Short mmCIF file of C-alpha atoms in Angstrom, two decimals:
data_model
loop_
_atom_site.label_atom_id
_atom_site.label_comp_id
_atom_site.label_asym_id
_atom_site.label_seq_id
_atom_site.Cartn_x
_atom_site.Cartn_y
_atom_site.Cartn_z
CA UNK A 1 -9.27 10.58 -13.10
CA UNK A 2 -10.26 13.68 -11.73
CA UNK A 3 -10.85 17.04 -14.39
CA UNK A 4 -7.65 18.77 -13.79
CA UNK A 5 -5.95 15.55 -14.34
CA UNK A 6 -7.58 14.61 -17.28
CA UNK A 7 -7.01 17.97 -19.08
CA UNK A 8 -3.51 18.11 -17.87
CA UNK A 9 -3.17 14.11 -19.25
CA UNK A 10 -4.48 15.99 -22.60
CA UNK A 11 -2.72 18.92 -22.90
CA UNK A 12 0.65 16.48 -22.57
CA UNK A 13 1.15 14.12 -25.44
CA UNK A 14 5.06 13.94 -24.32
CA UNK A 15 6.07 11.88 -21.65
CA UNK A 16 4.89 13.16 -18.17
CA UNK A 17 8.32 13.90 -16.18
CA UNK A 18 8.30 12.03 -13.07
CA UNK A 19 10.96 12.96 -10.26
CA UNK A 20 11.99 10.32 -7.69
CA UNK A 21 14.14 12.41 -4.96
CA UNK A 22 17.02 10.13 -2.78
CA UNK A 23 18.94 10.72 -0.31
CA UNK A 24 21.51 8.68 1.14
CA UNK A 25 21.08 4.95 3.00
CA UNK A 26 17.49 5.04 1.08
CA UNK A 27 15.73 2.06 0.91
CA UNK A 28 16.50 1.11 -2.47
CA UNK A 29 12.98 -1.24 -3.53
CA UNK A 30 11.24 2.21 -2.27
CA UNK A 31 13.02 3.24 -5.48
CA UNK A 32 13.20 0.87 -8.13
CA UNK A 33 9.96 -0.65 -7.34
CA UNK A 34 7.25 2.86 -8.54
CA UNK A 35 10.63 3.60 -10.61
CA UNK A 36 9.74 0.21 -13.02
CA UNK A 37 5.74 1.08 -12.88
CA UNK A 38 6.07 4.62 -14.18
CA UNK A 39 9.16 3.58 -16.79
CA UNK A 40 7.06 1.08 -18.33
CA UNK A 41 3.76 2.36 -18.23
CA UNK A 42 1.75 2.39 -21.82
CA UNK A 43 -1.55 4.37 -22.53
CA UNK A 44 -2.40 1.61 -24.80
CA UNK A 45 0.07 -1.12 -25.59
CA UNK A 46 0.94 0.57 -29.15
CA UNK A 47 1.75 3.59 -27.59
CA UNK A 48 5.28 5.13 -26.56
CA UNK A 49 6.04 5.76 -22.79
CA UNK A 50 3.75 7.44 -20.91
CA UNK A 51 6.33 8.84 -18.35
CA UNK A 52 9.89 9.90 -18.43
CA UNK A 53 11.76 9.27 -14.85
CA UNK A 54 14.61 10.80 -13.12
CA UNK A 55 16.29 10.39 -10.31
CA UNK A 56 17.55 13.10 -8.18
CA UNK A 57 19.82 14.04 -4.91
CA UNK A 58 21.00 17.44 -3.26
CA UNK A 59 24.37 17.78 -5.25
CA UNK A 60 23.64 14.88 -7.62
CA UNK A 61 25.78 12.14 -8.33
CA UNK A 62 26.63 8.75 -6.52
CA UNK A 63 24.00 7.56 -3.34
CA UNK A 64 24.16 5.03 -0.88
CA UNK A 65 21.31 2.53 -1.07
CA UNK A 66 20.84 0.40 2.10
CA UNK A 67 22.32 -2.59 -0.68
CA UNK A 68 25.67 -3.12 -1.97
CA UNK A 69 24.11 -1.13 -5.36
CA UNK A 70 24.78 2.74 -5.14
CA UNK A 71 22.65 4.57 -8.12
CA UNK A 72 23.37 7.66 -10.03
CA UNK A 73 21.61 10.67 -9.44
CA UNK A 74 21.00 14.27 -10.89
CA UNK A 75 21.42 17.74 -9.18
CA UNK A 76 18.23 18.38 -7.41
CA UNK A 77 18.97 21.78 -7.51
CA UNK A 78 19.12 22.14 -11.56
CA UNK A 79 15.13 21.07 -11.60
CA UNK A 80 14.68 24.44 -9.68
CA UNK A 81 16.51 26.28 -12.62
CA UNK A 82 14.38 24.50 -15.27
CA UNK A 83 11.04 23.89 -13.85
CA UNK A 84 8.97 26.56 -15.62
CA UNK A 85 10.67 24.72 -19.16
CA UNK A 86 10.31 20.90 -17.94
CA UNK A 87 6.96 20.72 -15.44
CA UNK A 88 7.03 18.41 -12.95
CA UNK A 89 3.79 16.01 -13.21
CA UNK A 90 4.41 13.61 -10.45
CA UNK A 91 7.60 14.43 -7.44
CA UNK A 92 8.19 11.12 -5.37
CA UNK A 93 9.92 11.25 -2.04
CA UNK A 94 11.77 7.93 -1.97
CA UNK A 95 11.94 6.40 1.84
CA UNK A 96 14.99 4.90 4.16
CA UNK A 97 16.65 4.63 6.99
CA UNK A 98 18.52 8.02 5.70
CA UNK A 99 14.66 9.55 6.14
CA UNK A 100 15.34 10.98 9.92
CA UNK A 101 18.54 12.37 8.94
CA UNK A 102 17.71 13.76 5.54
CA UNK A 103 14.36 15.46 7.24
CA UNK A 104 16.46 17.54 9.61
CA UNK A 105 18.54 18.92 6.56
CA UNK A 106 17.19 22.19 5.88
CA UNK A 107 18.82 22.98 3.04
CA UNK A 108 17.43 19.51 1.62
CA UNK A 109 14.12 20.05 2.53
CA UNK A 110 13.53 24.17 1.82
CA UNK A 111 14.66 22.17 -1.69
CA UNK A 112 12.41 19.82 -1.61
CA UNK A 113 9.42 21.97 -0.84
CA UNK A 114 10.45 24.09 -3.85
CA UNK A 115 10.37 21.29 -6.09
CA UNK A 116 7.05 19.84 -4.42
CA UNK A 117 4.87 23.70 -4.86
CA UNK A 118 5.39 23.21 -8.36
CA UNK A 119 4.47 19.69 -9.03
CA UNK A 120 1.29 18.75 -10.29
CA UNK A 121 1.15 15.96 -8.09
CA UNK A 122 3.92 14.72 -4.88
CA UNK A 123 4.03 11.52 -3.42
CA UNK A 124 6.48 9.44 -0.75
CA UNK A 125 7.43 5.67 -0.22
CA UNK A 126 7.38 4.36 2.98
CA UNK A 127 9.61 6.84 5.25
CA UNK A 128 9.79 9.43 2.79
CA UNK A 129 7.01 10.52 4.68
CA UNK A 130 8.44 11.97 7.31
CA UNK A 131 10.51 14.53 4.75
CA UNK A 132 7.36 15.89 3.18
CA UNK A 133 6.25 16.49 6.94
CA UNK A 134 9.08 18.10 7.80
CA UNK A 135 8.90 20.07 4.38
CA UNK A 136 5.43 21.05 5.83
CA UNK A 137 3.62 19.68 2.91
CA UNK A 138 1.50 16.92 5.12
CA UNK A 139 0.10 19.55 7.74
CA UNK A 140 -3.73 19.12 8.30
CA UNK A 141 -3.76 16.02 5.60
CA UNK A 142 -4.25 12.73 6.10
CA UNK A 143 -1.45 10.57 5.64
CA UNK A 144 0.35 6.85 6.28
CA UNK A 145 4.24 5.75 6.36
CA UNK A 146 5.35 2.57 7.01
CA UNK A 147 3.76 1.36 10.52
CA UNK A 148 7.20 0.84 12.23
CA UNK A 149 7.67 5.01 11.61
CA UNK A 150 3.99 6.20 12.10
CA UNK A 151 3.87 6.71 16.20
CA UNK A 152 7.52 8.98 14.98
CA UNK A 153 5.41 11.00 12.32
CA UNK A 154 2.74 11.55 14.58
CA UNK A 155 4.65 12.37 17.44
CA UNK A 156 7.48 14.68 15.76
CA UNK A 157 4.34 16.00 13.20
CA UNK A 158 1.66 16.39 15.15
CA UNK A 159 -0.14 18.66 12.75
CA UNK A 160 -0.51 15.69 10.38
CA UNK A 161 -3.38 13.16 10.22
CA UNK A 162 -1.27 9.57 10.68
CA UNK A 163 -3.12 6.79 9.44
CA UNK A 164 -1.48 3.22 10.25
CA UNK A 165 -3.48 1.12 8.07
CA UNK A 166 -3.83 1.67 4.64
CA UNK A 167 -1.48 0.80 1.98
CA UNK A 168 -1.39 4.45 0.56
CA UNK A 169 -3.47 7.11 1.35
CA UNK A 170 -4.31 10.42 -1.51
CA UNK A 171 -5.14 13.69 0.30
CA UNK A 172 -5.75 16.35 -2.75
CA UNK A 173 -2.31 16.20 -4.73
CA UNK A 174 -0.20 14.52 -2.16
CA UNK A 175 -0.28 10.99 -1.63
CA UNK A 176 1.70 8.84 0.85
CA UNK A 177 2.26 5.28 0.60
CA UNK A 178 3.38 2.50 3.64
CA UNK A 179 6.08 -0.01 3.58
CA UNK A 180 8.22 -0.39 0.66
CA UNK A 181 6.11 -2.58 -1.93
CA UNK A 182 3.10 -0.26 -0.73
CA UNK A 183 5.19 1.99 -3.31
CA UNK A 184 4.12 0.01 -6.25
CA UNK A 185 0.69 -0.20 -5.35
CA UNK A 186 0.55 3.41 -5.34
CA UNK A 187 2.15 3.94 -8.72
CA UNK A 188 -0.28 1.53 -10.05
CA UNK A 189 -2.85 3.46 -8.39
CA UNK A 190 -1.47 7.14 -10.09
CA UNK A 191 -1.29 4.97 -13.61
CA UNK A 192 -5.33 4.09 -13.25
CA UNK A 193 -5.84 7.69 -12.70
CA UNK A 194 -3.67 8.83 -15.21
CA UNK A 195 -4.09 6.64 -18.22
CA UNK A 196 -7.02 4.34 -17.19
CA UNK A 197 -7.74 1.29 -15.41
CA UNK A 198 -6.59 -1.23 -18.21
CA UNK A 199 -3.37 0.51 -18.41
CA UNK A 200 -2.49 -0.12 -14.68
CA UNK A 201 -3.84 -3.67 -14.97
CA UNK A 202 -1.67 -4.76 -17.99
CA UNK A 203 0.75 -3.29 -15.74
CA UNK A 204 0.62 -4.72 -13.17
CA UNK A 205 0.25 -8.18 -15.07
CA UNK A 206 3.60 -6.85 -16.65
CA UNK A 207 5.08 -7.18 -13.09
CA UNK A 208 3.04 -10.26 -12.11
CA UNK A 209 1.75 -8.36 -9.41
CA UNK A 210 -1.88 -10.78 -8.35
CA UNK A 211 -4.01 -7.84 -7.86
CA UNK A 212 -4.05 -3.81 -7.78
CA UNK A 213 -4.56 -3.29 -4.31
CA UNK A 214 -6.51 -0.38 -3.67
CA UNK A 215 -5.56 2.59 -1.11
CA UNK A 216 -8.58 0.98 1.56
CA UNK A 217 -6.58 -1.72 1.82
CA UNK A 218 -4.40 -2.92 4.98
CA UNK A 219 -0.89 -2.81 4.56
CA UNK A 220 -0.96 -5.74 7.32
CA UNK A 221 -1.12 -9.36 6.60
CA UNK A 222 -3.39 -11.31 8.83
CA UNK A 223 -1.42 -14.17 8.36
CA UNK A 224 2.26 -12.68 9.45
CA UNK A 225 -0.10 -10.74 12.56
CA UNK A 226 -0.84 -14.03 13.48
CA UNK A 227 2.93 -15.25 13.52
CA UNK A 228 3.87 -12.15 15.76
CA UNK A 229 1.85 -12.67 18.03
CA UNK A 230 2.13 -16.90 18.29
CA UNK A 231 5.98 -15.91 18.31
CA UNK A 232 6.23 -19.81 20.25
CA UNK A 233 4.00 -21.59 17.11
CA UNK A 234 1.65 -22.87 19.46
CA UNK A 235 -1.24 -22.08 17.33
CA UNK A 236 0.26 -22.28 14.22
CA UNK A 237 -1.22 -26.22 13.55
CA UNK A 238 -4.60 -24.81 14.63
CA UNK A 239 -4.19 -21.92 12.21
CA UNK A 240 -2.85 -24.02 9.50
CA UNK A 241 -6.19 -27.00 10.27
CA UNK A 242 -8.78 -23.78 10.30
CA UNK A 243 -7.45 -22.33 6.40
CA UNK A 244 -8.29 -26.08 5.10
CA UNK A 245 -11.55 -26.59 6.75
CA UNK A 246 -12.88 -23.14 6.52
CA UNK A 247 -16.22 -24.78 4.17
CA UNK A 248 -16.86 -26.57 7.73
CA UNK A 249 -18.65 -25.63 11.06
CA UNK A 250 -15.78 -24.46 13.36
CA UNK A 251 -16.73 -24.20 16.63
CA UNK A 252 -14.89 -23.29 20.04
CA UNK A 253 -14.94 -26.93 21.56
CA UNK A 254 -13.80 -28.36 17.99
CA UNK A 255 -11.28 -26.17 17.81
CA UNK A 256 -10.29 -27.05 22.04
CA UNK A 257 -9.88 -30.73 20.93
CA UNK A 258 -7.78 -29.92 18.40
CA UNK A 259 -4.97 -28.11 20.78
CA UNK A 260 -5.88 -31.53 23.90
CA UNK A 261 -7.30 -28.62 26.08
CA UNK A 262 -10.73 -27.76 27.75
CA UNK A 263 -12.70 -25.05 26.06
CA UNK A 264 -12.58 -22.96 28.40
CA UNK A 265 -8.96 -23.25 28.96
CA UNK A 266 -8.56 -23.00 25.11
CA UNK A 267 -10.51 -19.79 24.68
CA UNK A 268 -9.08 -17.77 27.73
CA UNK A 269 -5.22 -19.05 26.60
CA UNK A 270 -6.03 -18.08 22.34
CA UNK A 271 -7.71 -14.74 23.53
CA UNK A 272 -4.62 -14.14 25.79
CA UNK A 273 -2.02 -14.95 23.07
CA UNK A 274 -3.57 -13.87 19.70
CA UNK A 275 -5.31 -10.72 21.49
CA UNK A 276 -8.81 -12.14 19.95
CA UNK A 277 -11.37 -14.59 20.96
CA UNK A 278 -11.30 -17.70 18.87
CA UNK A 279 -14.95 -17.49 16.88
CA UNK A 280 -13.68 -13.60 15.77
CA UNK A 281 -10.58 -15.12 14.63
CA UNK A 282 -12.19 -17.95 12.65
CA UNK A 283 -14.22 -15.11 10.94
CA UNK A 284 -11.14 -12.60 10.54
CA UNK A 285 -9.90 -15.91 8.09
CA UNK A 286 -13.13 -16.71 6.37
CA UNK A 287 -13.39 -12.85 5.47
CA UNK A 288 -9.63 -13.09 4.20
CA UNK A 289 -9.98 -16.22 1.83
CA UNK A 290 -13.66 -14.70 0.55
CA UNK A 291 -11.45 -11.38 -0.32
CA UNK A 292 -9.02 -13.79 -2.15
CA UNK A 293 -11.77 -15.31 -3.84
CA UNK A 294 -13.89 -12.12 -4.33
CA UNK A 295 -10.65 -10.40 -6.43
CA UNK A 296 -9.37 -13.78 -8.56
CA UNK A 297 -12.44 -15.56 -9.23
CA UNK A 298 -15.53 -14.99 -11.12
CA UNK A 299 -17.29 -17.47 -8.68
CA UNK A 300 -20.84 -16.36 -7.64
CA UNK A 301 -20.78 -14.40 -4.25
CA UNK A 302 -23.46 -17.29 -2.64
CA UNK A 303 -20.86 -19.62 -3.96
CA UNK A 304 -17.83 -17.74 -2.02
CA UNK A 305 -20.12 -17.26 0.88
CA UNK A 306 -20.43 -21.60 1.08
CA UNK A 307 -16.73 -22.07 0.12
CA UNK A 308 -15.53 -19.97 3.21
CA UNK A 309 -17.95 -21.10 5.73
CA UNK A 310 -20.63 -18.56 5.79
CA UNK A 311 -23.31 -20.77 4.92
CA UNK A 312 -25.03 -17.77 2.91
CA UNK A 313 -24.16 -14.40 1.17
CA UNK A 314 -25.93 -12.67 4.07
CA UNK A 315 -24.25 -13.90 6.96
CA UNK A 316 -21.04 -13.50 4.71
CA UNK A 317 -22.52 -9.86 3.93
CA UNK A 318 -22.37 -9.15 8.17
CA UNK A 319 -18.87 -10.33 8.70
CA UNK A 320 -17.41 -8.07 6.34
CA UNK A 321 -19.17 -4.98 7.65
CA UNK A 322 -17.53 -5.95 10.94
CA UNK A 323 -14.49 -6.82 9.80
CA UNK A 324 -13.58 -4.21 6.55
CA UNK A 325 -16.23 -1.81 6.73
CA UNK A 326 -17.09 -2.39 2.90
CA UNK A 327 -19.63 -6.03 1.62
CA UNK A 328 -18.39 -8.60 -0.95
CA UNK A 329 -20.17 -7.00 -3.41
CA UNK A 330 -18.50 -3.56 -2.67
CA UNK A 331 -14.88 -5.17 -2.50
CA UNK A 332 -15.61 -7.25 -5.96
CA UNK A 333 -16.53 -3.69 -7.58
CA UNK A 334 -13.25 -1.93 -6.30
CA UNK A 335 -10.78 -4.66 -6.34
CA UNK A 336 -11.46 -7.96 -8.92
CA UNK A 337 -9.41 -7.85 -11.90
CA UNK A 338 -10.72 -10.02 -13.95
#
């Protein structure tokens, strides 16, 4: 928790207002997902809430969710009356397929940006992105969206800093957040910064979420990047024989008999279809499962380092320089919660 944030934490024993803005056709887990973080968050577990959330929309009332379930919403514009009398601690931008729409609505956005210069902190969910963008509140920061609407933010925003990978990026006070779920690990993130890292991990055991994934984390899976680009399954029994035998030595020709084809006719055809060579993909998985191991188990990093088919915490070590820029030891520190 950084100083301001601490004394403004301390200077607040009320709840902490925090403002989810919709629109309509919003995505409506980009909503309730953060929405159930901050509305159950605890300082400690004998303490009262440590937020109070609302939900707002230009004119208030009934929105469209991209579900069957509308939701009810407050005037946007009576936060603007009462701001100086109810501060604003954390603003969140809810995203949709409404998003392109609702960021071409001036008098939506000149409202949001009113709203957003006097919040403490401002935040969007997936697409929301694109209406802090428009609002001008992303220009010269670094930022992510969902990576189905980041070549549009870049392209129609071109003074903002698109990032396609992480889950959730925080640039000073704003902080943007990928694809839909990405939403809760951000307001998991915001709790840990808030109220302390035992408060966002008993919440997110609360929502029997498996870890608190951190904003240096892909919002890809390996596993469902693998499945669109085998779209025919031809490597999917490969795939599937590699995550068993991952403790064993995997090598090119093994791997070849496995799919009844040369080597060499294996390891142009894999390279050709997965867009990797085999031996890098074989280490992209070992690196994966020694990540799953690294957050969920107490198990000994040499130990990991056998169990995924390094051979040694070294060679283990290498492979995750290469492949996420951080070493077990690093990743253990940011991301185990036990």
């Amino acid at each position: 928790m950084n100083d301001n944030m601490t004394s403004f934490c301390a200077k607040s024993p009320d709840p902490l207002n925090v403002v989810f803005i919709v629109y309509p056709d919003i995505v409506l887990l980009d909503l309730v997902g953060p929405l159930q973080v901050f509305t159950h968050a605890r300082r400690n577990p004998q303490s009262g809430p440590a937020y109070q959330t609302h939900v707002v929309s230009l004119g208030g009332g009934h929105v469209e969710t991209n579900t069957v379930l509308p939701i009810e919403s407050d005037p946007l514009e009576d936060w603007l009356g009462r701001q100086k009398q109810t501060p604003i601690h954390t603003l969140v931008v809810v995203g949709g397929d409404g998003a392109v729409p609702a960021s071409v609505d001036q008098a939506f956005i000149r409202q949001v940006k009113q709203l957003a210069d006097r919040s403490n902190r401002v935040c969007s969910v997936c697409s929301g992105a694109l209406i802090l963008a428009a609002a001008g509140l992303l220009d010269g920061r670094r930022a992510v969206t969902h990576w189905e609407d980041c070549d549009y933010l870049a392209t129609q925003f071109p003074a903002v800093n698109v990032e396609i990978d992480p889950i959730y990026v925080k640039d000073g006070k704003v902080w943007t957040s990928a694809g839909i779920t990405a939403g809760i690990d951000m307001a998991l993130a915001i709790i840990e910064e808030d109220l302390g890292a035992p408060a966002a991990v008993e919440m997110a055991r609360s929502l029997v979420t498996p870890m608190v994934r951190m904003g240096g984390q892909s919002q890809f899976s390996p596993e469902l990047d693998r499945k669109e680009r085998d779209i025919e399954g031809q490597f999917a029994p490969l795939h599937d024989w590699i995550s068993r035998n991952l403790r064993q030595a995997l090598s090119v020709e093994d791997m070849a008999a496995r799919c009844g084809m040369s080597a060499r006719s294996f390891s142009r055809k894999y390279t050709a279809t997965m867009g990797t060579p085999p031996a890098k993909a074989v280490e992209a998985m070992r690196v994966s499962a020694g990540r799953d191991l690294l957050a969920a188990t107490n198990k000994s990093i040499k130990a990991i380092a056998v169990d995924c088919g390094f051979q040694d915490d070294e060679r283990m070590r290498r492979a995750f320089l290469r492949q996420i820029k951080t070493t077990p030891t690093q990743y253990r520190a940011q991301f185990q919660l036990l």
